[in-house]
Each structure stands twice: as C-alpha cells, then as structure tokens.
Short mmCIF file of C-alpha atoms in Angstrom, two decimals:
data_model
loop_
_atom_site.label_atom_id
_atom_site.label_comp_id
_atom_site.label_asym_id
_atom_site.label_seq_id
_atom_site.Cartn_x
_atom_site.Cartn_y
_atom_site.Cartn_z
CA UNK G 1 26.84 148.30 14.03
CA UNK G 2 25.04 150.77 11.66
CA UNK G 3 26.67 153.80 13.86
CA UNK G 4 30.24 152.02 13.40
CA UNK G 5 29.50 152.25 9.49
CA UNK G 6 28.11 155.65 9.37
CA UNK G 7 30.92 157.22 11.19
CA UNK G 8 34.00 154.83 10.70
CA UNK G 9 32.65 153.43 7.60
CA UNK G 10 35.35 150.21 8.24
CA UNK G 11 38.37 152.20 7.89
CA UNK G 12 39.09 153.79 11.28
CA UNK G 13 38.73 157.06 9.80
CA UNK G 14 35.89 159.17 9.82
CA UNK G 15 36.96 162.08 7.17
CA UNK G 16 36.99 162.51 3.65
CA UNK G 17 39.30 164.56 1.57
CA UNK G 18 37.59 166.92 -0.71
CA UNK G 19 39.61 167.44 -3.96
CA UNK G 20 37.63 170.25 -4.91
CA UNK G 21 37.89 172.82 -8.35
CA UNK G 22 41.50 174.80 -6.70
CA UNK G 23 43.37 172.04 -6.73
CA UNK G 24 42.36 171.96 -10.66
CA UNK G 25 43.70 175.71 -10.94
CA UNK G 26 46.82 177.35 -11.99
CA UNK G 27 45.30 180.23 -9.98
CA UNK G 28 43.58 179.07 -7.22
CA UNK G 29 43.84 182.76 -5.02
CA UNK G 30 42.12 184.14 -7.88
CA UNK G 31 39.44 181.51 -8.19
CA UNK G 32 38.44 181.65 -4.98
CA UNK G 33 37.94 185.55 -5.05
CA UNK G 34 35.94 185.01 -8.21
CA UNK G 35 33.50 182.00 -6.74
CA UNK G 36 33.57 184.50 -3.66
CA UNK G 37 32.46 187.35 -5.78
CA UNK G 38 29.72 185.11 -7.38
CA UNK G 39 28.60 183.84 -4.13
CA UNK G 40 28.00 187.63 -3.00
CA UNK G 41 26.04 187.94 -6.45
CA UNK G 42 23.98 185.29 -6.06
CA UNK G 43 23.06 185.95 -2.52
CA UNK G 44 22.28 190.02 -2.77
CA UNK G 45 20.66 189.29 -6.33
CA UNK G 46 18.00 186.79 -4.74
CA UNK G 47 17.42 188.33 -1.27
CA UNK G 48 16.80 191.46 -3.59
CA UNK G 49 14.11 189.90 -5.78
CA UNK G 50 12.60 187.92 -2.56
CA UNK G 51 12.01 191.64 -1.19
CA UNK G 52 10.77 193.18 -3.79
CA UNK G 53 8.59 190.63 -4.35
CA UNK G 54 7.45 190.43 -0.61
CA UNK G 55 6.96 194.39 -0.63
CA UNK G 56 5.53 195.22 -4.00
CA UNK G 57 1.88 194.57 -3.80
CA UNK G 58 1.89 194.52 -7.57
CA UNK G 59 4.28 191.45 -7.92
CA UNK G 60 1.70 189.58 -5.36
CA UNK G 61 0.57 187.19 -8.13
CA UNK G 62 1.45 182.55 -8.71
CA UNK G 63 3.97 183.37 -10.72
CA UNK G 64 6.34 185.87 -8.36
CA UNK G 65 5.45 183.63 -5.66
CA UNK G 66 7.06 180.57 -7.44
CA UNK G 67 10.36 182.86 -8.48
CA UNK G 68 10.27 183.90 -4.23
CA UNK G 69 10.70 179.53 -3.91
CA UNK G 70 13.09 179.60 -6.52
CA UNK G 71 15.59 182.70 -4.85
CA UNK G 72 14.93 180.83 -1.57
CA UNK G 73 16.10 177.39 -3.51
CA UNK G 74 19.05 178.61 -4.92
CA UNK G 75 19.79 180.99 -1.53
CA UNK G 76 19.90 177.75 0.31
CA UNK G 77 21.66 175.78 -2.45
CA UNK G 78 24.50 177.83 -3.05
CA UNK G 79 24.59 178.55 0.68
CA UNK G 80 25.27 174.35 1.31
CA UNK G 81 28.13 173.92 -0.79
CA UNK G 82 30.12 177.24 -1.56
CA UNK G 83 30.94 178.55 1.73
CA UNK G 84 32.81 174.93 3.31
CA UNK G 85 34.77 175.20 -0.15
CA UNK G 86 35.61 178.89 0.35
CA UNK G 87 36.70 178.08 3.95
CA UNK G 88 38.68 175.36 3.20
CA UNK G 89 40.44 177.11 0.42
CA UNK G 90 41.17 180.06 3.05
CA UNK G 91 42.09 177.70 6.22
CA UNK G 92 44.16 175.27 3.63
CA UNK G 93 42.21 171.93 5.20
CA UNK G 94 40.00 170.28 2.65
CA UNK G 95 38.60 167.56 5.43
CA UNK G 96 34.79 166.58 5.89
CA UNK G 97 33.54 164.21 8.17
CA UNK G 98 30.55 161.50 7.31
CA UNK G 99 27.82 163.09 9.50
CA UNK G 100 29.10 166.55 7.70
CA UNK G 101 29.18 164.91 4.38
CA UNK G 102 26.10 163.10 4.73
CA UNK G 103 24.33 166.67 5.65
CA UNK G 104 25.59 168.13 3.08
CA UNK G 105 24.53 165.54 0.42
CA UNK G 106 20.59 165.42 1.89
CA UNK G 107 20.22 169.09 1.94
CA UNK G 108 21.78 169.48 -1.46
CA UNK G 109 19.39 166.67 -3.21
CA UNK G 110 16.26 167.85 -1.54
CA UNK G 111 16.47 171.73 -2.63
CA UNK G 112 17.49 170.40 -6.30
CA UNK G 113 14.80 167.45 -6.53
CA UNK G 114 12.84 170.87 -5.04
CA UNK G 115 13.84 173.20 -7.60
CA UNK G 116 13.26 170.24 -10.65
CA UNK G 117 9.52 170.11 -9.65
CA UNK G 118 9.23 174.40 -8.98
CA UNK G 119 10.68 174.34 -12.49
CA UNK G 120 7.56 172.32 -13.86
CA UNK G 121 5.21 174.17 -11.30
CA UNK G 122 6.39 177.32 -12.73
CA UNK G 123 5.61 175.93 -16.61
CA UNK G 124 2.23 175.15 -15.45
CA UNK G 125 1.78 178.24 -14.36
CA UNK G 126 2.55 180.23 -17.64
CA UNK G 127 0.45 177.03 -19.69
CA UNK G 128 -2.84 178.77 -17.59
CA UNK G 129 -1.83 182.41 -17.67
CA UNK G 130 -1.37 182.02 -21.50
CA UNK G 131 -3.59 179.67 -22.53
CA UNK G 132 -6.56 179.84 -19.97
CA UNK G 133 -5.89 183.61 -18.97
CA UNK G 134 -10.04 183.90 -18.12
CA UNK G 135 -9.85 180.89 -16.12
CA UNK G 136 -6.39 181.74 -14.00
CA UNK G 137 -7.92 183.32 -11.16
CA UNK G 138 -9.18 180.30 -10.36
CA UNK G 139 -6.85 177.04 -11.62
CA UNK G 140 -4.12 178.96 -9.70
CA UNK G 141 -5.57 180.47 -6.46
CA UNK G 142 -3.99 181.05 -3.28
CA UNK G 143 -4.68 176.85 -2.03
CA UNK G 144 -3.59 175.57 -5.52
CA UNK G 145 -0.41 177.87 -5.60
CA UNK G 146 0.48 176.33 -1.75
CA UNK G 147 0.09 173.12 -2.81
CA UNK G 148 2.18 172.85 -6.00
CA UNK G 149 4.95 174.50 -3.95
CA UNK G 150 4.58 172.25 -0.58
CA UNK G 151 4.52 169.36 -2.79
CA UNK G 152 7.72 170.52 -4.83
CA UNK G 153 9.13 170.95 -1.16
CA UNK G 154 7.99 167.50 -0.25
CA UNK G 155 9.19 165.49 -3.45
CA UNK G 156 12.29 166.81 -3.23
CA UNK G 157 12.78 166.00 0.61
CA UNK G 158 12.20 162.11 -0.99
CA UNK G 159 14.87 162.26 -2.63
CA UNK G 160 17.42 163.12 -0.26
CA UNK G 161 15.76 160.71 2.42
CA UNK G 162 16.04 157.70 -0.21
CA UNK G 163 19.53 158.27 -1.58
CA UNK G 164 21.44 159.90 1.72
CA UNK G 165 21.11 157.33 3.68
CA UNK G 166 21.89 154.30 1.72
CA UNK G 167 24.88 155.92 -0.02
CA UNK G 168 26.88 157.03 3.41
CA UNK G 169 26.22 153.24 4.83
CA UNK G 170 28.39 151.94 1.95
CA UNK G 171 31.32 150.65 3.07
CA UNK G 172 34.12 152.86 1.72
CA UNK G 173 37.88 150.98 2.12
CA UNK G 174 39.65 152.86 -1.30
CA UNK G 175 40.75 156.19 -1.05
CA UNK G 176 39.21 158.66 1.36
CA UNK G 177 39.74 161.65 -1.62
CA UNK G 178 36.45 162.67 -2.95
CA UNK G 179 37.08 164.30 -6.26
CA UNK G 180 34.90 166.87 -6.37
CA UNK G 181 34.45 170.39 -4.01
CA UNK G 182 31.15 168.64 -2.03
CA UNK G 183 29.79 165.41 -1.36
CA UNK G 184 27.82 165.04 -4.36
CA UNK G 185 26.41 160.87 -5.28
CA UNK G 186 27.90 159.90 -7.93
CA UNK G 187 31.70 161.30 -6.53
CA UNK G 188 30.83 159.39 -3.02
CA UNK G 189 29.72 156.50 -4.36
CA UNK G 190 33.29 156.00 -6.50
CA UNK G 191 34.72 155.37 -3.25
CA UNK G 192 32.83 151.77 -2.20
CA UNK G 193 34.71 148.77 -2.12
CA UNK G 194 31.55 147.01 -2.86
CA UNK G 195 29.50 146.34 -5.65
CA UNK G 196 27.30 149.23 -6.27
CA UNK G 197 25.83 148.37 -9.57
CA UNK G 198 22.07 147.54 -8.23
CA UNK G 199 22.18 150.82 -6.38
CA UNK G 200 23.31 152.72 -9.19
CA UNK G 201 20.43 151.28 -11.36
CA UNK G 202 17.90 152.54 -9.01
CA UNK G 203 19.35 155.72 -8.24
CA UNK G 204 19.25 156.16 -12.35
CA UNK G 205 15.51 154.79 -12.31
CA UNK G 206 14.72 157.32 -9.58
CA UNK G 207 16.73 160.22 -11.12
CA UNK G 208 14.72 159.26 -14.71
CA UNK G 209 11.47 159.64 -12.96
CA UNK G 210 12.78 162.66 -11.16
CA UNK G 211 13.47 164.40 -14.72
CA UNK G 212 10.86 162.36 -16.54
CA UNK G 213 7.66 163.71 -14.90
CA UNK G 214 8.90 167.74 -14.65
CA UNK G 215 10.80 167.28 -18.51
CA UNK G 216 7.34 166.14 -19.89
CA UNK G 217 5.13 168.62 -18.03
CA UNK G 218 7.15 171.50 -18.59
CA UNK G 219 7.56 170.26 -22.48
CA UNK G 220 3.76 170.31 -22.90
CA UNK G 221 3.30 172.82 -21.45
CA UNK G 222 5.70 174.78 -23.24
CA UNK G 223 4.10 173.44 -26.56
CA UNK G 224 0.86 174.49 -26.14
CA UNK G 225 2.26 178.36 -25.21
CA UNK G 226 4.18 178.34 -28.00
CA UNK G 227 1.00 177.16 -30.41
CA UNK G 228 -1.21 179.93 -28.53
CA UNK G 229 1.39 182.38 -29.17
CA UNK G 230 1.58 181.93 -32.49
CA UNK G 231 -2.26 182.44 -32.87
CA UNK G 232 -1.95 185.55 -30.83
CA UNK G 233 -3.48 188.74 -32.63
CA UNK G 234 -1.62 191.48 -30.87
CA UNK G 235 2.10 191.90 -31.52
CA UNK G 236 2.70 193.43 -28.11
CA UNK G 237 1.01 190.39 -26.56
CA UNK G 238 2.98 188.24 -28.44
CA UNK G 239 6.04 189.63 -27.74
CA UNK G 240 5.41 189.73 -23.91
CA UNK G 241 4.15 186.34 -23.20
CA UNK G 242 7.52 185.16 -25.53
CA UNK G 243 9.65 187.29 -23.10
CA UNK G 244 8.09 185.41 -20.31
CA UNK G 245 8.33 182.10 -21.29
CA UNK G 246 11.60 182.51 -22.87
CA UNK G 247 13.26 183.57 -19.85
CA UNK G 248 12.12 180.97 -17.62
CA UNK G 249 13.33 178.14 -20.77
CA UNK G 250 16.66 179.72 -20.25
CA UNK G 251 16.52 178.87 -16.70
CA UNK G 252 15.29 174.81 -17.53
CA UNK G 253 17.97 174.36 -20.23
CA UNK G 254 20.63 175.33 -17.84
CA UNK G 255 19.74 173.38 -14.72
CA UNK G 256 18.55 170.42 -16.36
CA UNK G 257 21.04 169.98 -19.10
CA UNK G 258 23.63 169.41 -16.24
CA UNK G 259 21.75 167.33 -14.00
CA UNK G 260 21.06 165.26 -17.20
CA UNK G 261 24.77 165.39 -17.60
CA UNK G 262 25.46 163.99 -13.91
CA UNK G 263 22.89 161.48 -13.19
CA UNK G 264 22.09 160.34 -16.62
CA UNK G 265 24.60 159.69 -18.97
CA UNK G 266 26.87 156.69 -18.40
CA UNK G 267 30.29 156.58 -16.47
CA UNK G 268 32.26 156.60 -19.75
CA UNK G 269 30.93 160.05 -20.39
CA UNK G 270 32.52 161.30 -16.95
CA UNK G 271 35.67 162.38 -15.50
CA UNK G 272 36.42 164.03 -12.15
CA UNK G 273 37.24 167.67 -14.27
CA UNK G 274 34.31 166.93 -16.39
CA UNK G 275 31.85 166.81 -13.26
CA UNK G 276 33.46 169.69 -11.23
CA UNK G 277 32.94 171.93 -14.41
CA UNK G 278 28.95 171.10 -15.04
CA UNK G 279 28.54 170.91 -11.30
CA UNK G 280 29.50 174.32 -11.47
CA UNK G 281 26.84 175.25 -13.56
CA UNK G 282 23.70 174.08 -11.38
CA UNK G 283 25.71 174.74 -8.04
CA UNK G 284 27.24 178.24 -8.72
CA UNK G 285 26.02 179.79 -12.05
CA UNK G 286 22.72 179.09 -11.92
CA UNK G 287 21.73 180.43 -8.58
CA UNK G 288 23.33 184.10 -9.98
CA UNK G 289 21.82 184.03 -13.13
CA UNK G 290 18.35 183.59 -12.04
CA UNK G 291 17.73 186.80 -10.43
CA UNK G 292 19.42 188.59 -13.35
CA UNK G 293 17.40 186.77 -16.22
CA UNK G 294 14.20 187.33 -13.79
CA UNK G 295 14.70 191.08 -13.14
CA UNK G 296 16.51 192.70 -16.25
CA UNK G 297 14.19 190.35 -18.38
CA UNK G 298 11.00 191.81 -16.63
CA UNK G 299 9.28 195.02 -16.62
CA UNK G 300 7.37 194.83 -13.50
CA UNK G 301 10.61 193.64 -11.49
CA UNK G 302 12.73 196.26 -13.02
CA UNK G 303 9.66 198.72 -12.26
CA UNK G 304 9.74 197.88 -8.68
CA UNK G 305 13.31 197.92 -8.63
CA UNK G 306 13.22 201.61 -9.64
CA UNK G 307 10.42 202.47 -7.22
CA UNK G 308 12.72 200.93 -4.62
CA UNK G 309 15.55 202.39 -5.08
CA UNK G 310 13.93 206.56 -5.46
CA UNK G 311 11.84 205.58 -2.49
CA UNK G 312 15.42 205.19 -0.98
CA UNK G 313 16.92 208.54 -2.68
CA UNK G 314 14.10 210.18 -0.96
CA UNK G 315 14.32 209.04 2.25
CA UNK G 316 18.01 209.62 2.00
CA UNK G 317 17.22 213.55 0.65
CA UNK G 318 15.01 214.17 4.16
CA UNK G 319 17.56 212.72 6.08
CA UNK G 320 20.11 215.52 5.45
#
C-alpha cells in the first residue's frame, strides 16, 4: 500500500533520526546561539530590504523587484530548515517523521530550483540594463518582469514535485539516522535498501539541466556586460555597472558552487561532515549575506536606508 510505504516505509517505524551539525561540535551550546544569531540576521536583514524596497518609490524598478523574490527565497529557505534544528537542539529530540521529512525536502527543493532560475533572471536583467539600456523600458516591463519570476516560481515547484515523491517511497530498512541537520536527497536517499542507481542518474540528469540552463544564461550574459564595460567611455559608468554586476556574481559563485558540490560531483567526493559544512553555505550563509552584499554594496539601498531610518528619528523627536 503506497500509504504503508510513505509512512512506515517497511520498518514499523515512521521517524528518522537527524544527526545534524551539534552532534559534530565540541561546542554545541555555542553553535546553536551562533546559527541562532545568524538566523535573526538573515531574517531582519531581508524583511528590511523587502520594505524598503516595497516603500521606496525609487527602488520600484526589474531589478529590486527580483532582489524582493530573492529576500522572500531565502526568508522562506532558511525559515524550512533552521528553526526544527534549533528546536531540536533546545528540546534534546532530533526525531522527524516521513510526512515531516517529506515537507521539508519539497519546500526546500522548490525555493532553491526557485532561487537557481531568479539567479539567471536577475543576469538577464543586468545583460539589458547594460547592454540595451535604450531598449530596457521595454524588454523588461511590468508583464515580462511577472513572468520571468512566476516561471522561476514554477520551475522550481518541478523540481520538488519530481524528486519528493519518488525519494520518500523508497523503501528504507538500514539505519533510520539521517546524517545531516534536514532531510536533504542525497542524505535520504543513503538510507534505501534498494538499488538506487537509475534514480540517482536521473536526479543528476535533472540537477545538470537544472544548473545547465541558468549556468549558461547567466555566463553569457555576464560576458557580454563585461565586453560592454570594457568599451564604456565614462569611468564613473564603468565603475557602477562593475559594482552591480559584481555583487550579484558574488551571490552565483556562492550558491552554485555548493549545489555543484552536492548534486554534482560523485559519491567519492562526499562525506557526511563534508555535506553538513557546504550545506551550510547555501542553507545558512547565503540567505545573510545577500541582504548585506545587496545593501552596503548599493547606493540607492543604503540611500533609502538612511531616509528610513531619519524619517524614524523624526517621528521619534515629535513624539516627545
């Protein structure tokens, strides 16, 4: 019975252990208050840029509406995995059950097959702004801007429809100890008594294609910015579309250099303290960093930031 598998899975249990990063630590208290310092970070440092976006008529242009998805993305990213770890670190339990697990594995492959194509969205974006600056009004009106995102949205949402269910309907009879701190693929799938090769070809065919089609657009893209650039007359002009671009590359190398790492490379590349640590990267650091290299990185952020915050002093000032 396809319930019997999903929930039993042929073992009579229905949890798995999570063997997360504290049980890797010397200093696991201490971790935790760190991850649950970052957490705060990310979370106030995105919900910050989201408003200031939303309330700064200035920032109403494509490209502050794709770093809006992004803080949303990584809000809801960070938001699926950290908190059940920080909870289970504070309640000492480190169970999940299937359905749980299974959750927890869609949501977190649709907001990162999301955030892969927003990534090459957002390249497109600067290719036009740079390259075809008379012409951006139109390539990237209000329409195109909604359907570049939706579809990001949708592709994603593929993903973790495709790969959820067909991973959590493996049998798993081995050890009920996932080695990592959520249910991520490639730590689930470890536990199957049954031969998972065929799977795991596919799931790399489908990850390639995944990383394929946003690598190359955001690589051409990225090319032909870098060639107008160079041709650019003005220093200032120069020196601003560089800060741009070279802020949002920072971004790409991160995310995708570990996702490359995880679904890419072969097994004899991986251990379980290997994968926690790059995991890390895409799952924790990356949602904190983004807001920073955004906003401290940007004029018209920082700007509105600054308008923001005296708006507040003022307010404050007639107040007393």
């Amino acid at each position: 019975m396809e319930n019997t598998t999903w929930v039993a899975n042929h073992t009579g249990r229905s949890d798995f252990d999570l063997v997360g990063l504290f049980s890797q630590s010397k200093h696991p208290t201490l971790l935790c208050v760190v991850i649950f310092v970052v957490f705060l970070m990310a979370l106030s440092g995105n919900t910050i840029l989201i408003l200031l976006i939303h309330c700064d008529a200035h920032l109403h242009n494509p490209m502050y509406f794709f770093i809006t998805q992004l803080s949303l993305m990584d809000v809801m990213s960070i938001s699926v995995t950290v908190p059940k770890m920080l909870m289970d670190q504070v309640m000492g339990v480190n169970k999940i059950s299937a359905p749980e697990c299974g959750m927890q594995m869609f949501l977190y492959l649709t907001l990162v097959g999301s955030e892969f194509f927003l990534l090459a969205a957002m390249a497109y974006d600067r290719y036009v702004a740079i390259c075809h600056p008379l012409r951006y009004p139109v390539l990237m009106n209000h329409r195109a801007c909604l359907l570049l995102v939706s579809s990001s949205w949708f592709l994603g949402s593929v993903d973790g429809f495709m790969l959820t269910p067909i991973t959590m309907t493996f049998p798993f009879c081995r050890s009920r100890e996932i080695h990592h701190f959520f249910c991520e693929v490639p730590a689930v799938m470890k536990l199957s008594c049954s031969d998972t090769s065929l799977y795991e070809t596919l799931m790399y065919l489908c990850c390639v294609l995944m990383l394929l089609i946003p690598v190359t657009i955001i690589s051409s893209s990225y090319s032909f910015i870098l060639f107008t650039i160079h041709r650019m007359n003005s220093a200032e002009a120069r020196k601003k579309a560089f800060a741009t671009c070279s802020s949002h590359m920072m971004v790409v190398i991160l995310f995708y250099g570990a996702a490359i790492y995880t679904y890419m490379l072969p097994a004899s590349y991986h251990t379980p303290k290997k994968d926690m640590i790059v995991s890390v990267f895409y799952t924790i650091l990356t949602p904190v960093l983004n807001p920073l290299i955004y906003s401290l990185r940007n004029k018209d952020v920082t700007r509105a930031l600054k308008k923001m915050l005296n708006v507040g002093s003022i307010i404050q000032e007639t107040m007393k």
